[in-house]
Short mmCIF file of C-alpha atoms in Angstrom, two decimals:
data_model
loop_
_atom_site.label_atom_id
_atom_site.label_comp_id
_atom_site.label_asym_id
_atom_site.label_seq_id
_atom_site.Cartn_x
_atom_site.Cartn_y
_atom_site.Cartn_z
CA UNK A 1 -18.16 27.33 -2.90
CA UNK A 2 -15.57 24.84 -4.11
CA UNK A 3 -16.78 21.40 -5.12
CA UNK A 4 -16.24 18.86 -2.27
CA UNK A 5 -14.07 16.48 -4.26
CA UNK A 6 -12.78 14.45 -1.31
CA UNK A 7 -16.16 14.07 0.37
CA UNK A 8 -17.58 12.90 -2.96
CA UNK A 9 -14.82 10.29 -3.18
CA UNK A 10 -15.74 9.19 0.34
CA UNK A 11 -19.49 9.02 -0.12
CA UNK A 12 -19.77 7.61 -3.63
CA UNK A 13 -18.37 4.12 -2.83
CA UNK A 14 -20.50 3.93 0.33
CA UNK A 15 -23.62 4.70 -1.69
CA UNK A 16 -22.50 2.08 -4.19
CA UNK A 17 -22.01 -0.47 -1.41
CA UNK A 18 -25.52 0.22 -0.13
CA UNK A 19 -26.96 -0.06 -3.63
CA UNK A 20 -25.22 -3.39 -4.24
CA UNK A 21 -26.48 -4.69 -0.88
CA UNK A 22 -30.08 -3.78 -1.72
CA UNK A 23 -30.16 -5.50 -5.10
CA UNK A 24 -32.50 -8.53 -5.21
CA UNK A 25 -31.10 -11.92 -4.32
CA UNK A 26 -29.55 -13.59 -7.36
CA UNK A 27 -29.47 -10.34 -9.33
CA UNK A 28 -27.12 -10.32 -12.31
CA UNK A 29 -26.45 -6.62 -11.71
CA UNK A 30 -24.31 -7.04 -8.59
CA UNK A 31 -20.95 -7.18 -10.36
CA UNK A 32 -21.71 -4.64 -13.13
CA UNK A 33 -23.04 -2.13 -10.58
CA UNK A 34 -19.98 -2.60 -8.32
CA UNK A 35 -17.66 -2.13 -11.29
CA UNK A 36 -19.61 0.90 -12.52
CA UNK A 37 -19.40 2.59 -9.11
CA UNK A 38 -15.67 1.86 -8.89
CA UNK A 39 -15.06 3.35 -12.36
CA UNK A 40 -17.20 6.39 -11.55
CA UNK A 41 -15.22 6.92 -8.34
CA UNK A 42 -11.99 6.67 -10.33
CA UNK A 43 -13.32 9.28 -12.78
CA UNK A 44 -14.12 11.63 -9.88
CA UNK A 45 -10.63 10.97 -8.48
CA UNK A 46 -9.08 11.94 -11.80
CA UNK A 47 -11.24 15.07 -11.76
CA UNK A 48 -9.95 15.91 -8.29
CA UNK A 49 -6.37 15.40 -9.48
CA UNK A 50 -6.90 17.93 -12.26
CA UNK A 51 -7.72 20.53 -9.58
CA UNK A 52 -4.46 19.88 -7.72
CA UNK A 53 -1.79 22.52 -8.35
CA UNK A 54 1.69 21.09 -8.74
CA UNK A 55 4.33 22.81 -6.68
CA UNK A 56 1.99 23.79 -3.87
CA UNK A 57 -1.30 25.48 -3.18
CA UNK A 58 -0.45 29.11 -2.51
CA UNK A 59 1.73 28.39 0.51
CA UNK A 60 -0.68 25.86 2.04
CA UNK A 61 0.53 22.33 2.65
CA UNK A 62 -2.80 20.73 1.71
CA UNK A 63 -5.17 21.35 -1.18
CA UNK A 64 -8.82 20.51 -1.91
CA UNK A 65 -9.38 21.08 1.81
CA UNK A 66 -12.73 20.72 3.57
CA UNK A 67 -12.91 21.64 7.26
CA UNK A 68 -16.11 21.48 9.31
CA UNK A 69 -16.59 21.26 13.06
CA UNK A 70 -17.62 17.71 13.99
CA UNK A 71 -17.34 17.27 17.79
CA UNK A 72 -16.62 20.82 18.97
CA UNK A 73 -16.58 19.87 22.66
CA UNK A 74 -13.37 17.92 22.01
CA UNK A 75 -11.97 19.96 19.14
CA UNK A 76 -12.60 17.25 16.53
CA UNK A 77 -13.13 18.39 12.95
CA UNK A 78 -14.27 16.72 9.77
CA UNK A 79 -11.16 17.86 7.91
CA UNK A 80 -9.96 16.51 4.59
CA UNK A 81 -7.11 17.62 2.36
CA UNK A 82 -4.35 16.21 0.20
CA UNK A 83 -0.77 16.88 -0.68
CA UNK A 84 1.17 15.06 -3.40
CA UNK A 85 1.81 11.98 -1.27
CA UNK A 86 -1.76 11.45 -0.07
CA UNK A 87 -3.21 12.20 -3.52
CA UNK A 88 -0.93 9.60 -5.12
CA UNK A 89 -2.04 7.00 -2.56
CA UNK A 90 -5.71 7.77 -3.15
CA UNK A 91 -5.31 7.51 -6.92
CA UNK A 92 -3.40 4.23 -6.52
CA UNK A 93 -6.32 2.76 -4.58
CA UNK A 94 -8.92 4.09 -7.00
CA UNK A 95 -7.08 2.55 -9.96
CA UNK A 96 -6.62 -0.84 -8.28
CA UNK A 97 -10.21 -1.26 -7.02
CA UNK A 98 -11.88 -1.68 -10.46
CA UNK A 99 -9.01 -3.96 -11.52
CA UNK A 100 -9.61 -6.08 -8.43
CA UNK A 101 -13.36 -6.19 -9.03
CA UNK A 102 -12.81 -7.49 -12.57
CA UNK A 103 -10.23 -9.97 -11.25
CA UNK A 104 -12.68 -11.17 -8.57
CA UNK A 105 -15.59 -11.47 -11.02
CA UNK A 106 -15.98 -15.22 -10.51
CA UNK A 107 -14.48 -15.50 -7.01
CA UNK A 108 -17.80 -15.75 -5.19
CA UNK A 109 -20.75 -17.68 -6.67
CA UNK A 110 -24.16 -16.05 -6.67
CA UNK A 111 -25.42 -18.16 -3.75
CA UNK A 112 -27.75 -16.32 -1.40
CA UNK A 113 -26.39 -12.82 -0.85
CA UNK A 114 -22.70 -13.73 -0.59
CA UNK A 115 -21.84 -12.02 -3.85
CA UNK A 116 -23.69 -8.90 -2.72
CA UNK A 117 -21.69 -8.82 0.52
CA UNK A 118 -18.34 -9.45 -1.18
CA UNK A 119 -18.53 -6.58 -3.64
CA UNK A 120 -20.26 -4.25 -1.18
CA UNK A 121 -17.36 -4.77 1.24
CA UNK A 122 -14.86 -3.94 -1.50
CA UNK A 123 -16.67 -0.67 -2.21
CA UNK A 124 -16.89 0.17 1.50
CA UNK A 125 -13.15 -0.48 1.77
CA UNK A 126 -12.62 1.99 -1.08
CA UNK A 127 -14.29 4.70 0.98
CA UNK A 128 -12.15 3.90 4.02
CA UNK A 129 -8.99 4.08 1.88
CA UNK A 130 -9.89 7.55 0.68
CA UNK A 131 -10.66 8.69 4.21
CA UNK A 132 -7.49 7.44 5.83
CA UNK A 133 -5.25 9.16 3.26
CA UNK A 134 -7.29 12.38 3.07
CA UNK A 135 -7.86 13.01 6.80
CA UNK A 136 -5.95 16.04 8.13
CA UNK A 137 -7.55 15.87 11.57
CA UNK A 138 -5.60 13.43 13.73
CA UNK A 139 -8.69 12.02 15.44
CA UNK A 140 -10.52 11.63 12.12
CA UNK A 141 -7.48 9.80 10.77
CA UNK A 142 -7.68 7.44 13.75
CA UNK A 143 -11.38 6.80 13.04
CA UNK A 144 -10.65 5.79 9.46
CA UNK A 145 -7.54 3.86 10.57
CA UNK A 146 -9.75 1.64 12.73
CA UNK A 147 -12.83 1.62 10.46
CA UNK A 148 -10.95 0.14 7.52
CA UNK A 149 -10.30 -2.97 9.62
CA UNK A 150 -13.98 -3.94 9.45
CA UNK A 151 -14.35 -4.64 5.71
CA UNK A 152 -10.92 -6.30 5.57
CA UNK A 153 -11.80 -8.56 8.51
CA UNK A 154 -14.94 -9.81 6.78
CA UNK A 155 -13.30 -10.09 3.36
CA UNK A 156 -10.73 -12.43 4.91
CA UNK A 157 -12.84 -14.11 7.58
CA UNK A 158 -15.92 -14.85 5.44
CA UNK A 159 -14.51 -15.24 1.93
CA UNK A 160 -10.98 -16.54 2.59
CA UNK A 161 -9.43 -20.01 2.60
CA UNK A 162 -9.68 -22.90 5.03
CA UNK A 163 -7.77 -21.06 7.77
CA UNK A 164 -9.60 -17.79 7.19
CA UNK A 165 -10.87 -17.45 10.77
CA UNK A 166 -7.35 -17.62 12.20
CA UNK A 167 -5.99 -15.26 9.55
CA UNK A 168 -8.75 -12.69 10.09
CA UNK A 169 -8.38 -12.87 13.87
CA UNK A 170 -4.61 -12.45 13.71
CA UNK A 171 -4.98 -9.47 11.39
CA UNK A 172 -7.59 -7.88 13.64
CA UNK A 173 -5.73 -8.42 16.93
CA UNK A 174 -2.45 -7.02 15.63
CA UNK A 175 -4.21 -4.02 14.09
CA UNK A 176 -6.35 -3.32 17.15
CA UNK A 177 -3.32 -3.53 19.43
CA UNK A 178 -1.49 -0.99 17.29
CA UNK A 179 -4.59 1.18 17.09
CA UNK A 180 -5.05 1.18 20.87
CA UNK A 181 -1.45 2.30 21.39
CA UNK A 182 -1.94 5.04 18.82
CA UNK A 183 -5.17 6.19 20.47
CA UNK A 184 -3.28 6.83 23.70
CA UNK A 185 -0.74 8.86 21.72
CA UNK A 186 -3.52 10.77 19.91
CA UNK A 187 -5.04 11.76 23.24
CA UNK A 188 -1.59 12.74 24.51
CA UNK A 189 -1.00 14.99 21.51
CA UNK A 190 -4.39 16.65 22.00
CA UNK A 191 -3.70 17.31 25.69
CA UNK A 192 -0.36 18.85 24.80
CA UNK A 193 -1.87 20.93 21.99
CA UNK A 194 -4.05 24.04 21.87
CA UNK A 195 -7.27 22.10 22.60
CA UNK A 196 -10.40 24.10 21.94
CA UNK A 197 -11.88 24.31 18.46
CA UNK A 198 -9.94 22.40 15.79
CA UNK A 199 -7.61 21.05 18.47
CA UNK A 200 -6.95 17.87 16.48
CA UNK A 201 -6.14 19.59 13.18
CA UNK A 202 -2.74 18.49 11.92
CA UNK A 203 -1.78 22.09 11.11
CA UNK A 204 -2.48 23.13 14.71
CA UNK A 205 -0.48 20.25 16.17
CA UNK A 206 2.59 20.64 13.97
CA UNK A 207 5.41 22.43 15.78
CA UNK A 208 4.09 21.83 19.31
CA UNK A 209 6.47 22.77 22.11
CA UNK A 210 6.74 19.31 23.67
CA UNK A 211 9.25 18.22 26.25
CA UNK A 212 11.86 15.84 24.89
CA UNK A 213 10.55 12.93 26.96
CA UNK A 214 6.89 13.53 26.07
CA UNK A 215 7.68 13.87 22.37
CA UNK A 216 9.59 10.60 22.32
CA UNK A 217 6.87 8.63 24.10
CA UNK A 218 4.17 10.03 21.83
CA UNK A 219 6.31 9.31 18.77
CA UNK A 220 6.63 5.67 19.85
CA UNK A 221 2.85 5.40 20.22
CA UNK A 222 2.33 6.41 16.61
CA UNK A 223 5.35 4.57 15.23
CA UNK A 224 4.45 1.19 16.76
CA UNK A 225 0.98 1.34 15.21
CA UNK A 226 2.43 2.23 11.82
CA UNK A 227 5.17 -0.41 12.05
CA UNK A 228 2.48 -3.07 12.61
CA UNK A 229 0.46 -1.77 9.70
CA UNK A 230 3.45 -1.50 7.33
CA UNK A 231 4.43 -4.26 8.41
CA UNK A 232 8.00 -4.23 9.73
CA UNK A 233 9.98 -6.89 11.51
CA UNK A 234 9.29 -8.13 14.21
CA UNK A 235 5.56 -7.24 14.08
CA UNK A 236 5.07 -8.63 10.57
CA UNK A 237 3.84 -12.15 11.32
CA UNK A 238 0.16 -11.43 10.68
CA UNK A 239 0.72 -10.59 7.01
CA UNK A 240 1.81 -13.92 5.45
CA UNK A 241 -1.17 -15.78 6.91
CA UNK A 242 -3.62 -13.04 5.91
CA UNK A 243 -2.28 -12.85 2.36
CA UNK A 244 -2.27 -16.63 2.05
CA UNK A 245 -5.88 -17.04 3.19
CA UNK A 246 -7.43 -13.96 1.56
CA UNK A 247 -8.63 -14.05 -2.01
CA UNK A 248 -6.06 -12.51 -4.39
CA UNK A 249 -8.10 -9.34 -4.98
CA UNK A 250 -8.35 -8.79 -1.22
CA UNK A 251 -4.61 -9.34 -0.84
CA UNK A 252 -3.94 -6.71 -3.50
CA UNK A 253 -5.92 -4.06 -1.63
CA UNK A 254 -4.52 -5.16 1.75
CA UNK A 255 -0.83 -5.26 0.80
CA UNK A 256 -0.83 -2.93 -2.18
CA UNK A 257 -2.78 -0.05 -0.63
CA UNK A 258 -3.82 -0.44 3.01
CA UNK A 259 -0.40 -1.45 4.32
CA UNK A 260 0.92 1.82 2.85
CA UNK A 261 -1.00 3.53 5.65
CA UNK A 262 1.92 2.45 7.84
CA UNK A 263 4.64 4.16 5.82
CA UNK A 264 2.33 7.08 4.94
CA UNK A 265 1.61 7.57 8.65
CA UNK A 266 5.33 7.66 9.43
CA UNK A 267 5.73 10.57 7.02
CA UNK A 268 2.50 12.40 7.79
CA UNK A 269 2.41 12.06 11.59
CA UNK A 270 5.65 10.71 13.06
CA UNK A 271 7.91 13.14 11.18
CA UNK A 272 5.54 16.11 11.12
CA UNK A 273 4.47 16.01 14.77
CA UNK A 274 7.67 14.77 16.41
CA UNK A 275 10.73 15.98 14.47
CA UNK A 276 13.14 15.70 17.41
CA UNK A 277 11.93 12.23 18.36
CA UNK A 278 12.12 11.13 14.71
CA UNK A 279 15.81 12.01 14.58
CA UNK A 280 16.37 10.41 17.99
CA UNK A 281 14.81 7.11 16.84
CA UNK A 282 16.40 7.10 13.39
CA UNK A 283 19.37 4.75 14.13
CA UNK A 284 17.09 2.03 15.50
CA UNK A 285 14.51 2.48 12.73
CA UNK A 286 17.18 2.24 10.03
CA UNK A 287 18.43 -0.97 11.63
CA UNK A 288 14.89 -2.38 11.72
CA UNK A 289 14.42 -1.40 8.07
CA UNK A 290 17.53 -3.35 7.05
CA UNK A 291 16.44 -6.35 9.13
CA UNK A 292 12.99 -6.26 7.50
CA UNK A 293 14.60 -6.03 4.08
CA UNK A 294 16.77 -9.11 4.57
CA UNK A 295 14.43 -11.18 6.75
CA UNK A 296 11.63 -10.74 4.22
CA UNK A 297 13.94 -11.67 1.35
CA UNK A 298 15.39 -14.78 3.00
CA UNK A 299 11.97 -16.01 4.14
CA UNK A 300 10.63 -15.48 0.61
CA UNK A 301 13.43 -17.62 -0.82
CA UNK A 302 12.48 -20.47 1.51
CA UNK A 303 8.74 -20.53 0.74
CA UNK A 304 6.88 -23.19 -1.21
CA UNK A 305 3.48 -21.47 -0.93
CA UNK A 306 3.20 -18.96 -3.78
CA UNK A 307 1.05 -16.44 -1.90
CA UNK A 308 3.20 -16.53 1.24
CA UNK A 309 6.28 -15.99 -0.92
CA UNK A 310 4.75 -12.85 -2.43
CA UNK A 311 3.77 -11.53 1.00
CA UNK A 312 7.34 -11.95 2.29
CA UNK A 313 8.68 -10.05 -0.73
CA UNK A 314 6.44 -7.18 0.35
CA UNK A 315 7.99 -7.18 3.83
CA UNK A 316 11.39 -6.86 2.16
CA UNK A 317 10.17 -4.01 -0.03
CA UNK A 318 8.72 -2.18 2.96
CA UNK A 319 12.21 -2.31 4.44
CA UNK A 320 13.42 -0.34 1.43
CA UNK A 321 10.60 2.18 1.82
CA UNK A 322 11.25 2.81 5.53
CA UNK A 323 14.98 3.09 4.82
CA UNK A 324 14.29 5.82 2.27
CA UNK A 325 11.96 7.70 4.62
CA UNK A 326 14.37 7.82 7.55
CA UNK A 327 17.50 8.48 5.48
CA UNK A 328 16.17 12.07 5.48
CA UNK A 329 17.22 13.21 2.03
CA UNK A 330 14.98 14.57 -0.69
CA UNK A 331 16.12 11.89 -3.10
CA UNK A 332 15.62 8.98 -0.68
CA UNK A 333 12.20 10.16 0.52
CA UNK A 334 11.02 10.87 -3.01
CA UNK A 335 12.19 7.38 -3.96
CA UNK A 336 10.40 5.90 -0.93
CA UNK A 337 7.09 7.60 -1.73
CA UNK A 338 7.39 6.60 -5.39
CA UNK A 339 8.17 3.07 -4.16
CA UNK A 340 4.85 3.11 -2.30
CA UNK A 341 3.05 3.70 -5.60
CA UNK A 342 5.15 1.25 -7.60
CA UNK A 343 4.86 -1.50 -5.01
CA UNK A 344 1.07 -1.26 -5.24
CA UNK A 345 1.13 -2.11 -8.94
CA UNK A 346 3.83 -4.77 -8.54
CA UNK A 347 1.89 -6.47 -5.76
CA UNK A 348 -1.28 -6.34 -7.87
CA UNK A 349 0.47 -8.07 -10.75
CA UNK A 350 2.01 -10.80 -8.60
CA UNK A 351 -1.06 -11.62 -6.50
CA UNK A 352 -3.60 -11.52 -9.34
CA UNK A 353 -1.51 -13.57 -11.78
CA UNK A 354 -0.71 -16.03 -8.99
CA UNK A 355 -4.45 -16.31 -8.40
CA UNK A 356 -4.99 -17.17 -12.06
CA UNK A 357 -2.43 -19.97 -11.81
CA UNK A 358 -3.85 -21.29 -8.54
CA UNK A 359 -7.37 -21.49 -9.98
CA UNK A 360 -6.08 -23.48 -12.95
CA UNK A 361 -3.82 -25.83 -10.97
CA UNK A 362 -5.90 -26.10 -7.81
CA UNK A 363 -2.83 -25.62 -5.62
CA UNK A 364 -0.67 -22.83 -4.19
CA UNK A 365 2.34 -25.12 -3.71
CA UNK A 366 5.21 -24.33 -6.06
CA UNK A 367 6.15 -28.02 -6.07
CA UNK A 368 2.88 -28.81 -7.87
CA UNK A 369 3.79 -26.64 -10.84
CA UNK A 370 6.50 -26.81 -13.49
CA UNK A 371 6.36 -26.31 -17.25
CA UNK A 372 3.32 -24.03 -17.16
CA UNK A 373 4.74 -21.64 -19.73
CA UNK A 374 3.93 -24.45 -22.19
CA UNK A 375 0.37 -24.77 -20.88
CA UNK A 376 -0.61 -21.12 -20.31
CA UNK A 377 2.07 -18.99 -22.00
CA UNK A 378 0.24 -15.68 -21.52
CA UNK A 379 -0.36 -16.24 -17.79
CA UNK A 380 3.25 -17.37 -17.32
CA UNK A 381 4.45 -14.35 -19.27
CA UNK A 382 2.42 -12.01 -17.06
CA UNK A 383 3.94 -13.69 -13.99
CA UNK A 384 7.42 -13.12 -15.42
CA UNK A 385 6.82 -9.42 -16.15
CA UNK A 386 5.31 -8.88 -12.69
CA UNK A 387 8.25 -10.69 -11.15
CA UNK A 388 10.74 -8.58 -13.10
CA UNK A 389 8.97 -5.51 -11.74
CA UNK A 390 9.40 -6.97 -8.25
CA UNK A 391 13.14 -7.43 -8.70
CA UNK A 392 13.44 -3.87 -10.07
CA UNK A 393 14.58 -4.61 -13.60
CA UNK A 394 15.72 -1.42 -15.38
CA UNK A 395 12.93 -0.21 -17.63
CA UNK A 396 10.19 -1.27 -15.21
CA UNK A 397 8.60 0.80 -12.47
CA UNK A 398 10.35 -0.43 -9.32
CA UNK A 399 13.83 0.25 -10.64
CA UNK A 400 13.43 4.03 -10.52
CA UNK A 401 12.18 4.10 -6.92
CA UNK A 402 14.70 1.55 -5.66
CA UNK A 403 17.54 3.39 -7.37
CA UNK A 404 16.47 6.70 -5.81
CA UNK A 405 16.24 5.16 -2.33
CA UNK A 406 19.74 3.68 -2.57
CA UNK A 407 21.34 6.80 -4.08
CA UNK A 408 19.56 9.12 -1.65
CA UNK A 409 20.53 6.97 1.33
CA UNK A 410 24.15 6.93 0.15
CA UNK A 411 24.28 10.71 0.56
CA UNK A 412 23.85 10.42 4.34
CA UNK A 413 24.55 6.76 5.19
CA UNK A 414 26.92 5.26 2.58
CA UNK A 415 27.36 1.90 4.30
CA UNK A 416 23.62 1.41 4.80
CA UNK A 417 23.08 2.10 1.10
CA UNK A 418 25.75 -0.42 0.13
CA UNK A 419 24.29 -3.07 2.44
CA UNK A 420 20.73 -2.44 1.25
CA UNK A 421 21.84 -2.83 -2.37
CA UNK A 422 22.50 -6.50 -1.57
CA UNK A 423 18.73 -6.85 -1.31
CA UNK A 424 18.57 -6.41 -5.08
CA UNK A 425 20.46 -9.69 -5.47
CA UNK A 426 18.14 -11.48 -3.08
CA UNK A 427 15.11 -10.13 -4.96
CA UNK A 428 16.46 -11.65 -8.16
CA UNK A 429 16.84 -14.98 -6.36
CA UNK A 430 13.33 -15.27 -4.91
CA UNK A 431 11.59 -13.98 -8.05
CA UNK A 432 13.51 -16.09 -10.55
CA UNK A 433 13.33 -19.22 -8.39
CA UNK A 434 9.55 -18.80 -8.16
CA UNK A 435 9.23 -18.36 -11.91
CA UNK A 436 11.54 -21.31 -12.59
CA UNK A 437 9.50 -23.61 -10.36
CA UNK A 438 6.19 -22.49 -11.84
CA UNK A 439 6.86 -22.02 -15.52
CA UNK A 440 10.01 -23.73 -16.78
CA UNK A 441 10.64 -27.38 -17.57
CA UNK A 442 8.82 -29.90 -19.74
CA UNK A 443 5.11 -29.59 -20.33
CA UNK A 444 3.17 -31.40 -17.57
CA UNK A 445 1.08 -34.30 -18.75
CA UNK A 446 -2.06 -35.94 -17.48
CA UNK A 447 -5.44 -34.90 -16.18
CA UNK A 448 -4.04 -31.89 -14.32
CA UNK A 449 -3.62 -29.90 -17.55
CA UNK A 450 -6.40 -31.33 -19.67
CA UNK A 451 -8.83 -28.64 -20.74
CA UNK A 452 -6.78 -25.84 -19.16
CA UNK A 453 -7.18 -22.62 -21.10
CA UNK A 454 -4.79 -19.72 -21.31
CA UNK A 455 -5.61 -16.18 -20.23
CA UNK A 456 -9.24 -15.24 -20.87
CA UNK A 457 -10.45 -11.92 -22.23
CA UNK A 458 -11.49 -10.75 -18.76
CA UNK A 459 -8.08 -11.65 -17.34
CA UNK A 460 -6.39 -9.68 -20.12
CA UNK A 461 -8.33 -6.63 -19.00
CA UNK A 462 -6.95 -7.25 -15.50
CA UNK A 463 -3.33 -7.63 -16.54
CA UNK A 464 -3.08 -5.02 -19.31
CA UNK A 465 -3.39 -1.84 -17.16
CA UNK A 466 -0.96 -3.24 -14.58
CA UNK A 467 1.72 -3.98 -17.17
CA UNK A 468 1.07 -0.56 -18.73
CA UNK A 469 1.73 1.00 -15.31
CA UNK A 470 5.02 -0.95 -15.07
CA UNK A 471 6.19 0.51 -18.38
CA UNK A 472 4.93 4.06 -17.96
CA UNK A 473 6.33 4.46 -14.44
CA UNK A 474 9.52 2.73 -15.52
CA UNK A 475 10.29 4.94 -18.51
CA UNK A 476 8.56 8.20 -17.61
CA UNK A 477 7.99 8.67 -13.86
CA UNK A 478 8.37 12.47 -14.08
CA UNK A 479 4.65 13.36 -13.55
CA UNK A 480 4.49 11.31 -10.36
CA UNK A 481 7.84 12.65 -9.13
CA UNK A 482 6.63 16.21 -9.78
CA UNK A 483 3.60 15.41 -7.63
CA UNK A 484 5.61 13.89 -4.78
CA UNK A 485 8.72 16.06 -4.46
CA UNK A 486 7.13 19.27 -3.06
CA UNK A 487 5.46 17.25 -0.29
CA UNK A 488 8.77 15.54 0.50
CA UNK A 489 10.57 18.89 0.69
CA UNK A 490 7.86 20.17 3.03
CA UNK A 491 8.36 17.14 5.28
CA UNK A 492 12.12 17.61 5.49
CA UNK A 493 11.63 21.30 6.23
CA UNK A 494 9.27 20.39 9.09
CA UNK A 495 11.77 17.92 10.52
CA UNK A 496 14.45 20.59 10.24
CA UNK A 497 17.08 18.53 8.43
CA UNK A 498 19.11 19.99 5.61
CA UNK A 499 19.45 17.91 2.48
CA UNK A 500 22.98 16.55 1.97
CA UNK A 501 22.07 14.02 -0.72
CA UNK A 502 23.98 13.80 -3.99
CA UNK A 503 22.76 16.16 -6.68
CA UNK A 504 20.22 13.93 -8.42
CA UNK A 505 17.43 15.76 -10.22
CA UNK A 506 14.35 13.73 -9.33
CA UNK A 507 12.18 15.85 -11.59
CA UNK A 508 14.12 14.92 -14.70
CA UNK A 509 13.04 12.28 -17.15
CA UNK A 510 14.32 9.12 -15.48
CA UNK A 511 14.84 6.98 -18.52
CA UNK A 512 16.23 3.68 -17.34
CA UNK A 513 17.45 2.53 -20.70
CA UNK A 514 20.94 1.15 -20.40
CA UNK A 515 20.96 1.43 -16.61
CA UNK A 516 22.00 -1.33 -14.30
CA UNK A 517 21.90 -1.99 -10.59
#
């Protein structure tokens, strides 16, 4: 019997969350135990990755599969499996969780059991992240899709800022609305499918003979839920408030990992289950992607709140990702899926370094900063590098994925690619303006900077792996591209669209040295 890698990744963080919750009040072991469980889960995830066969699993779309009957009366299975896209998302989450735990080390004081609850919720969220990306039963996916709302709601609503209740409620209402619409579509797919045993398995629902009208309505049910989760314009308004009020570590997991469920779901379910409807909706979706790209960028330029600015940059980046997905070329979709990974690390760098600055200054308002590169040069330097990753500087991670999206899109939609490339200029504006307001200028004087220390040893452990990811994925993305491309080719084959993209070898060593936008 094969080792149940994915179930282990699901259960281990839940056991850790329970263990943290049961520790005595005031115990000094809460944070070390949470970190230890997160690192152990990451080690198991790396072990699972070593069992994944690049290029496919003997003709099967998914590997490391586990399928057991769960609710046989309704054809629901406990079914887990991964392809290159889902495995990359799981590994992204498993890498970021221990980083976030170290970053949040002093976020919650050891008063009562608040610290227990905070870190237990982060571990429970880890389990939900694994489940939502590994589920290959549509109903099981829906269960994890809804279950992951619970820890996020409490992480924002209990441990967030002064407007945390409003932010948590907005997040929950938007997500529940999308989830309810998707539930109707899930039931519709089941009724149109084979029913019986394993009636919700993704492999049994792919290629259903649906009427054109039914396929399009069901597609919309899934797509609306994923557009809210992504988030895309005009259903994006919950994100800036949630990111502003959540603690930085929570924002990293929310924006850097969980929001990828939206774009992942578009690939895994919208395209796989409804190929005709996906092509039918493509013109509108591409238009929405461009609107999201530019609306997010322009709103970011106009922000004075550092955390809201970062959240709007993410909306712009999600526009790029959706554009790459629905351009329907191997290059653009490979770039989009790589962008999902890269954006997770970029978001982590921006939110966590911003959190370091906010703790030191006591304000999120950019107008309260200025000259901080002379006060905390290491923190300001980390902000600059993270920002350069966000604007896709050649040599850093985001450049490769953004370049592939634009080039791949050009193969099928030249004008859309040209227009989207203007977003690169806007990214340079909002990133460099933020850095200029925070870091440049004369050294601030007075009580506000007295006794302020530069980056601590713990904070260096937070920043170092993120910057390393920027450089590795910027100069040598080949291993990740090798993981992603077979899954992308399988998706395009399912949709039934031939690849007309320019001949760009996405498996080659994408050295960005000397490149330019």
